[in-house]
């Protein structure tokens, strides 16, 4: 075993080459279980102030499902446009 490739892999590659004439990977045809990413992104752009629960209600799912679908698209909903300043109180003994 020079290349450490199993026989099953070679058989799969041969079958793929016979069927397609190429060893390029086949495109994945996945169905979206709950939310279509394109419809979700269009909805979010139309309703930028909507909360996750509101979006979930519009799509018939939970806010958590919406959050996960948006995370897969590398998109986050942030309500604050600017960061808040946090101030720590100094201990008077150590000052």
mmCIF file of N, CA and C in Angstrom, residues 11-89:
data_model
loop_
_atom_site.group_PDB
_atom_site.id
_atom_site.type_symbol
_atom_site.label_atom_id
_atom_site.label_comp_id
_atom_site.label_asym_id
_atom_site.label_seq_id
_atom_site.Cartn_x
_atom_site.Cartn_y
_atom_site.Cartn_z
ATOM 1 N N UNK A 11 -12.681 1.534 -6.013
ATOM 2 C CA UNK A 11 -13.881 1.061 -6.705
ATOM 3 C C UNK A 11 -14.876 2.207 -6.884
ATOM 4 N N UNK A 12 -15.037 3.027 -5.855
ATOM 5 C CA UNK A 12 -15.940 4.178 -5.940
ATOM 6 C C UNK A 12 -15.457 5.160 -6.993
ATOM 7 N N UNK A 13 -14.158 5.414 -7.028
ATOM 8 C CA UNK A 13 -13.603 6.327 -8.025
ATOM 9 C C UNK A 13 -13.803 5.783 -9.452
ATOM 10 N N UNK A 14 -13.583 4.482 -9.628
ATOM 11 C CA UNK A 14 -13.776 3.882 -10.951
ATOM 12 C C UNK A 14 -15.230 4.000 -11.398
ATOM 13 N N UNK A 15 -16.152 3.742 -10.484
ATOM 14 C CA UNK A 15 -17.578 3.854 -10.801
ATOM 15 C C UNK A 15 -17.939 5.290 -11.169
ATOM 16 N N UNK A 16 -17.438 6.253 -10.417
ATOM 17 C CA UNK A 16 -17.694 7.667 -10.698
ATOM 18 C C UNK A 16 -17.145 8.050 -12.068
ATOM 19 N N UNK A 17 -15.946 7.574 -12.388
ATOM 20 C CA UNK A 17 -15.335 7.897 -13.677
ATOM 21 C C UNK A 17 -16.122 7.279 -14.834
ATOM 22 N N UNK A 18 -16.611 6.044 -14.639
ATOM 23 C CA UNK A 18 -17.418 5.402 -15.675
ATOM 24 C C UNK A 18 -18.726 6.154 -15.915
ATOM 25 N N UNK A 19 -19.353 6.640 -14.815
ATOM 26 C CA UNK A 19 -20.651 7.308 -14.933
ATOM 27 C C UNK A 19 -20.540 8.728 -15.475
ATOM 28 N N UNK A 20 -19.515 9.478 -15.043
ATOM 29 C CA UNK A 20 -19.446 10.897 -15.384
ATOM 30 C C UNK A 20 -18.301 11.249 -16.320
ATOM 31 N N UNK A 21 -17.307 10.377 -16.438
ATOM 32 C CA UNK A 21 -16.143 10.689 -17.259
ATOM 33 C C UNK A 21 -15.162 11.607 -16.559
ATOM 34 N N UNK A 22 -15.360 11.829 -15.279
ATOM 35 C CA UNK A 22 -14.500 12.714 -14.510
ATOM 36 C C UNK A 22 -14.466 12.236 -13.059
ATOM 37 N N UNK A 23 -13.433 12.650 -12.345
ATOM 38 C CA UNK A 23 -13.346 12.327 -10.920
ATOM 39 C C UNK A 23 -13.732 13.513 -10.043
ATOM 40 N N UNK A 24 -14.312 14.554 -10.663
ATOM 41 C CA UNK A 24 -14.755 15.702 -9.883
ATOM 42 C C UNK A 24 -15.894 15.282 -8.964
ATOM 43 N N UNK A 25 -15.950 15.940 -7.821
ATOM 44 C CA UNK A 25 -16.997 15.619 -6.859
ATOM 45 C C UNK A 25 -18.356 16.028 -7.399
ATOM 46 N N UNK A 26 -19.336 15.250 -7.067
ATOM 47 C CA UNK A 26 -20.699 15.566 -7.467
ATOM 48 C C UNK A 26 -21.233 16.667 -6.560
ATOM 49 N N UNK A 27 -22.053 17.549 -7.107
ATOM 50 C CA UNK A 27 -22.631 18.593 -6.245
ATOM 51 C C UNK A 27 -23.634 17.981 -5.265
ATOM 52 N N UNK A 28 -23.671 18.520 -4.066
ATOM 53 C CA UNK A 28 -24.599 18.029 -3.058
ATOM 54 C C UNK A 28 -25.984 18.598 -3.330
ATOM 55 N N UNK A 29 -26.972 17.755 -3.326
ATOM 56 C CA UNK A 29 -28.354 18.186 -3.514
ATOM 57 C C UNK A 29 -29.093 17.985 -2.198
ATOM 58 N N UNK A 30 -28.873 18.909 -1.282
ATOM 59 C CA UNK A 30 -29.490 18.794 0.033
ATOM 60 C C UNK A 30 -30.792 19.572 0.061
ATOM 61 N N UNK A 31 -31.755 19.013 0.745
ATOM 62 C CA UNK A 31 -33.008 19.716 0.955
ATOM 63 C C UNK A 31 -32.929 20.394 2.306
ATOM 64 N N UNK A 32 -33.481 21.564 2.377
ATOM 65 C CA UNK A 32 -33.489 22.301 3.632
ATOM 66 C C UNK A 32 -34.646 21.786 4.476
ATOM 67 N N UNK A 33 -34.331 21.410 5.691
ATOM 68 C CA UNK A 33 -35.335 20.792 6.535
ATOM 69 C C UNK A 33 -36.442 21.774 6.918
ATOM 70 N N UNK A 34 -36.060 22.928 7.401
ATOM 71 C CA UNK A 34 -37.067 23.867 7.896
ATOM 72 C C UNK A 34 -37.055 25.184 7.143
ATOM 73 N N UNK A 35 -35.877 25.710 6.900
ATOM 74 C CA UNK A 35 -35.771 27.059 6.348
ATOM 75 C C UNK A 35 -34.948 27.065 5.072
ATOM 76 N N UNK A 36 -35.491 27.677 4.047
ATOM 77 C CA UNK A 36 -34.735 27.888 2.822
ATOM 78 C C UNK A 36 -33.838 29.104 3.040
ATOM 79 N N UNK A 37 -32.516 28.962 2.938
ATOM 80 C CA UNK A 37 -31.608 30.075 3.250
ATOM 81 C C UNK A 37 -31.868 31.334 2.425
ATOM 82 N N UNK A 38 -32.227 31.182 1.166
ATOM 83 C CA UNK A 38 -32.460 32.361 0.329
ATOM 84 C C UNK A 38 -33.711 33.107 0.774
ATOM 85 N N UNK A 39 -34.779 32.376 1.098
ATOM 86 C CA UNK A 39 -36.009 33.013 1.575
ATOM 87 C C UNK A 39 -35.779 33.669 2.931
ATOM 88 N N UNK A 40 -34.992 33.000 3.775
ATOM 89 C CA UNK A 40 -34.696 33.546 5.098
ATOM 90 C C UNK A 40 -33.917 34.855 4.990
ATOM 91 N N UNK A 41 -32.892 34.877 4.147
ATOM 92 C CA UNK A 41 -32.092 36.100 3.998
ATOM 93 C C UNK A 41 -32.933 37.225 3.392
ATOM 94 N N UNK A 42 -33.817 36.902 2.461
ATOM 95 C CA UNK A 42 -34.694 37.915 1.875
ATOM 96 C C UNK A 42 -35.626 38.484 2.943
ATOM 97 N N UNK A 43 -36.156 37.613 3.796
ATOM 98 C CA UNK A 43 -37.050 38.062 4.871
ATOM 99 C C UNK A 43 -36.314 38.959 5.857
ATOM 100 N N UNK A 44 -35.087 38.563 6.210
ATOM 101 C CA UNK A 44 -34.294 39.351 7.163
ATOM 102 C C UNK A 44 -33.964 40.727 6.576
ATOM 103 N N UNK A 45 -33.685 40.793 5.282
ATOM 104 C CA UNK A 45 -33.396 42.089 4.660
ATOM 105 C C UNK A 45 -34.636 42.959 4.593
ATOM 106 N N UNK A 46 -35.814 42.358 4.414
ATOM 107 C CA UNK A 46 -37.059 43.122 4.391
ATOM 108 C C UNK A 46 -37.482 43.565 5.782
ATOM 109 N N UNK A 47 -37.168 42.764 6.788
ATOM 110 C CA UNK A 47 -37.552 43.036 8.179
ATOM 111 C C UNK A 47 -36.305 43.030 9.064
ATOM 112 N N UNK A 48 -35.463 44.054 8.976
ATOM 113 C CA UNK A 48 -34.206 44.028 9.732
ATOM 114 C C UNK A 48 -34.377 44.134 11.250
ATOM 115 N N UNK A 49 -35.517 44.620 11.711
ATOM 116 C CA UNK A 49 -35.726 44.780 13.152
ATOM 117 C C UNK A 49 -36.464 43.608 13.783
ATOM 118 N N UNK A 50 -36.761 42.573 13.017
ATOM 119 C CA UNK A 50 -37.517 41.439 13.533
ATOM 120 C C UNK A 50 -36.657 40.610 14.485
ATOM 121 N N UNK A 51 -37.289 40.144 15.552
ATOM 122 C CA UNK A 51 -36.622 39.260 16.495
ATOM 123 C C UNK A 51 -36.639 37.837 15.953
ATOM 124 N N UNK A 52 -35.794 36.987 16.502
ATOM 125 C CA UNK A 52 -35.704 35.604 16.043
ATOM 126 C C UNK A 52 -37.043 34.887 16.173
ATOM 127 N N UNK A 53 -37.745 35.126 17.274
ATOM 128 C CA UNK A 53 -39.044 34.487 17.484
ATOM 129 C C UNK A 53 -40.051 34.934 16.433
ATOM 130 N N UNK A 54 -40.012 36.211 16.060
ATOM 131 C CA UNK A 54 -40.925 36.726 15.039
ATOM 132 C C UNK A 54 -40.629 36.089 13.681
ATOM 133 N N UNK A 55 -39.351 35.947 13.361
ATOM 134 C CA UNK A 55 -38.966 35.314 12.097
ATOM 135 C C UNK A 55 -39.387 33.846 12.112
ATOM 136 N N UNK A 56 -39.189 33.189 13.262
ATOM 137 C CA UNK A 56 -39.590 31.790 13.392
ATOM 138 C C UNK A 56 -41.085 31.606 13.207
ATOM 139 N N UNK A 57 -41.875 32.526 13.747
ATOM 140 C CA UNK A 57 -43.322 32.459 13.583
ATOM 141 C C UNK A 57 -43.701 32.595 12.104
ATOM 142 N N UNK A 58 -43.017 33.475 11.390
ATOM 143 C CA UNK A 58 -43.293 33.672 9.963
ATOM 144 C C UNK A 58 -42.956 32.422 9.144
ATOM 145 N N UNK A 59 -41.956 31.657 9.590
ATOM 146 C CA UNK A 59 -41.548 30.460 8.857
ATOM 147 C C UNK A 59 -42.080 29.168 9.469
ATOM 148 N N UNK A 60 -42.819 29.272 10.566
ATOM 149 C CA UNK A 60 -43.394 28.085 11.191
ATOM 150 C C UNK A 60 -42.387 27.240 11.941
ATOM 151 N N UNK A 61 -41.419 27.889 12.588
ATOM 152 C CA UNK A 61 -40.424 27.146 13.373
ATOM 153 C C UNK A 61 -40.056 27.989 14.599
ATOM 154 N N UNK A 62 -39.055 27.560 15.327
ATOM 155 C CA UNK A 62 -38.654 28.268 16.543
ATOM 156 C C UNK A 62 -37.574 29.304 16.240
ATOM 157 N N UNK A 63 -37.377 30.190 17.195
ATOM 158 C CA UNK A 63 -36.319 31.186 17.068
ATOM 159 C C UNK A 63 -34.945 30.545 17.047
ATOM 160 N N UNK A 64 -34.787 29.438 17.760
ATOM 161 C CA UNK A 64 -33.504 28.731 17.783
ATOM 162 C C UNK A 64 -33.183 28.159 16.405
ATOM 163 N N UNK A 65 -34.185 27.649 15.703
ATOM 164 C CA UNK A 65 -33.967 27.134 14.345
ATOM 165 C C UNK A 65 -33.531 28.264 13.422
ATOM 166 N N UNK A 66 -34.116 29.439 13.616
ATOM 167 C CA UNK A 66 -33.738 30.605 12.812
ATOM 168 C C UNK A 66 -32.303 30.998 13.121
ATOM 169 N N UNK A 67 -31.941 30.995 14.410
ATOM 170 C CA UNK A 67 -30.580 31.367 14.805
ATOM 171 C C UNK A 67 -29.569 30.409 14.184
ATOM 172 N N UNK A 68 -29.867 29.118 14.218
ATOM 173 C CA UNK A 68 -28.955 28.128 13.642
ATOM 174 C C UNK A 68 -28.839 28.280 12.130
ATOM 175 N N UNK A 69 -29.961 28.549 11.471
ATOM 176 C CA UNK A 69 -29.927 28.730 10.013
ATOM 177 C C UNK A 69 -29.127 29.976 9.643
ATOM 178 N N UNK A 70 -29.278 31.042 10.425
ATOM 179 C CA UNK A 70 -28.507 32.259 10.162
ATOM 180 C C UNK A 70 -27.027 32.035 10.456
ATOM 181 N N UNK A 71 -26.729 31.245 11.483
ATOM 182 C CA UNK A 71 -25.334 30.957 11.810
ATOM 183 C C UNK A 71 -24.669 30.177 10.678
ATOM 184 N N UNK A 72 -25.406 29.267 10.048
ATOM 185 C CA UNK A 72 -24.852 28.520 8.913
ATOM 186 C C UNK A 72 -24.536 29.444 7.746
ATOM 187 N N UNK A 73 -25.292 30.536 7.644
ATOM 188 C CA UNK A 73 -25.057 31.524 6.592
ATOM 189 C C UNK A 73 -24.019 32.561 7.028
ATOM 190 N N UNK A 74 -23.465 32.375 8.226
ATOM 191 C CA UNK A 74 -22.480 33.297 8.814
ATOM 192 C C UNK A 74 -23.068 34.711 8.940
ATOM 193 N N UNK A 75 -24.324 34.755 9.413
ATOM 194 C CA UNK A 75 -25.043 36.009 9.579
ATOM 195 C C UNK A 75 -25.571 36.050 10.999
ATOM 196 N N UNK A 76 -25.377 37.170 11.670
ATOM 197 C CA UNK A 76 -25.885 37.318 13.026
ATOM 198 C C UNK A 76 -26.799 38.526 13.085
ATOM 199 N N UNK A 77 -27.808 38.430 13.932
ATOM 200 C CA UNK A 77 -28.707 39.554 14.152
ATOM 201 C C UNK A 77 -28.254 40.276 15.408
ATOM 202 N N UNK A 78 -27.859 41.501 15.263
ATOM 203 C CA UNK A 78 -27.430 42.304 16.397
ATOM 204 C C UNK A 78 -28.386 43.475 16.514
ATOM 205 N N UNK A 79 -28.898 43.707 17.695
ATOM 206 C CA UNK A 79 -29.819 44.812 17.891
ATOM 207 C C UNK A 79 -29.074 46.115 18.157
ATOM 208 N N UNK A 80 -27.875 46.031 18.705
ATOM 209 C CA UNK A 80 -27.109 47.247 18.998
ATOM 210 C C UNK A 80 -26.215 47.562 17.809
ATOM 211 N N UNK A 81 -26.238 48.797 17.396
ATOM 212 C CA UNK A 81 -25.386 49.196 16.280
ATOM 213 C C UNK A 81 -24.001 49.628 16.774
ATOM 214 N N UNK A 82 -23.909 50.068 18.025
ATOM 215 C CA UNK A 82 -22.614 50.479 18.563
ATOM 216 C C UNK A 82 -22.364 49.715 19.860
ATOM 217 N N UNK A 83 -21.115 49.463 20.175
ATOM 218 C CA UNK A 83 -20.834 48.726 21.403
ATOM 219 C C UNK A 83 -21.133 49.575 22.633
ATOM 220 N N UNK A 84 -21.517 48.911 23.698
ATOM 221 C CA UNK A 84 -21.770 49.631 24.945
ATOM 222 C C UNK A 84 -20.491 49.670 25.756
ATOM 223 N N UNK A 85 -20.316 50.730 26.450
ATOM 224 C CA UNK A 85 -19.117 50.900 27.255
ATOM 225 C C UNK A 85 -19.356 50.281 28.626
ATOM 226 N N UNK A 86 -18.460 49.438 29.024
ATOM 227 C CA UNK A 86 -18.579 48.851 30.356
ATOM 228 C C UNK A 86 -17.562 49.523 31.259
ATOM 229 N N UNK A 87 -18.031 49.910 32.385
ATOM 230 C CA UNK A 87 -17.153 50.577 33.347
ATOM 231 C C UNK A 87 -17.015 49.686 34.572
ATOM 232 N N UNK A 88 -15.806 49.521 35.020
ATOM 233 C CA UNK A 88 -15.596 48.743 36.232
ATOM 234 C C UNK A 88 -15.326 49.712 37.361
ATOM 235 N N UNK A 89 -15.863 49.364 38.515
ATOM 236 C CA UNK A 89 -15.651 50.201 39.692
ATOM 237 C C UNK A 89 -14.318 49.827 40.305
#
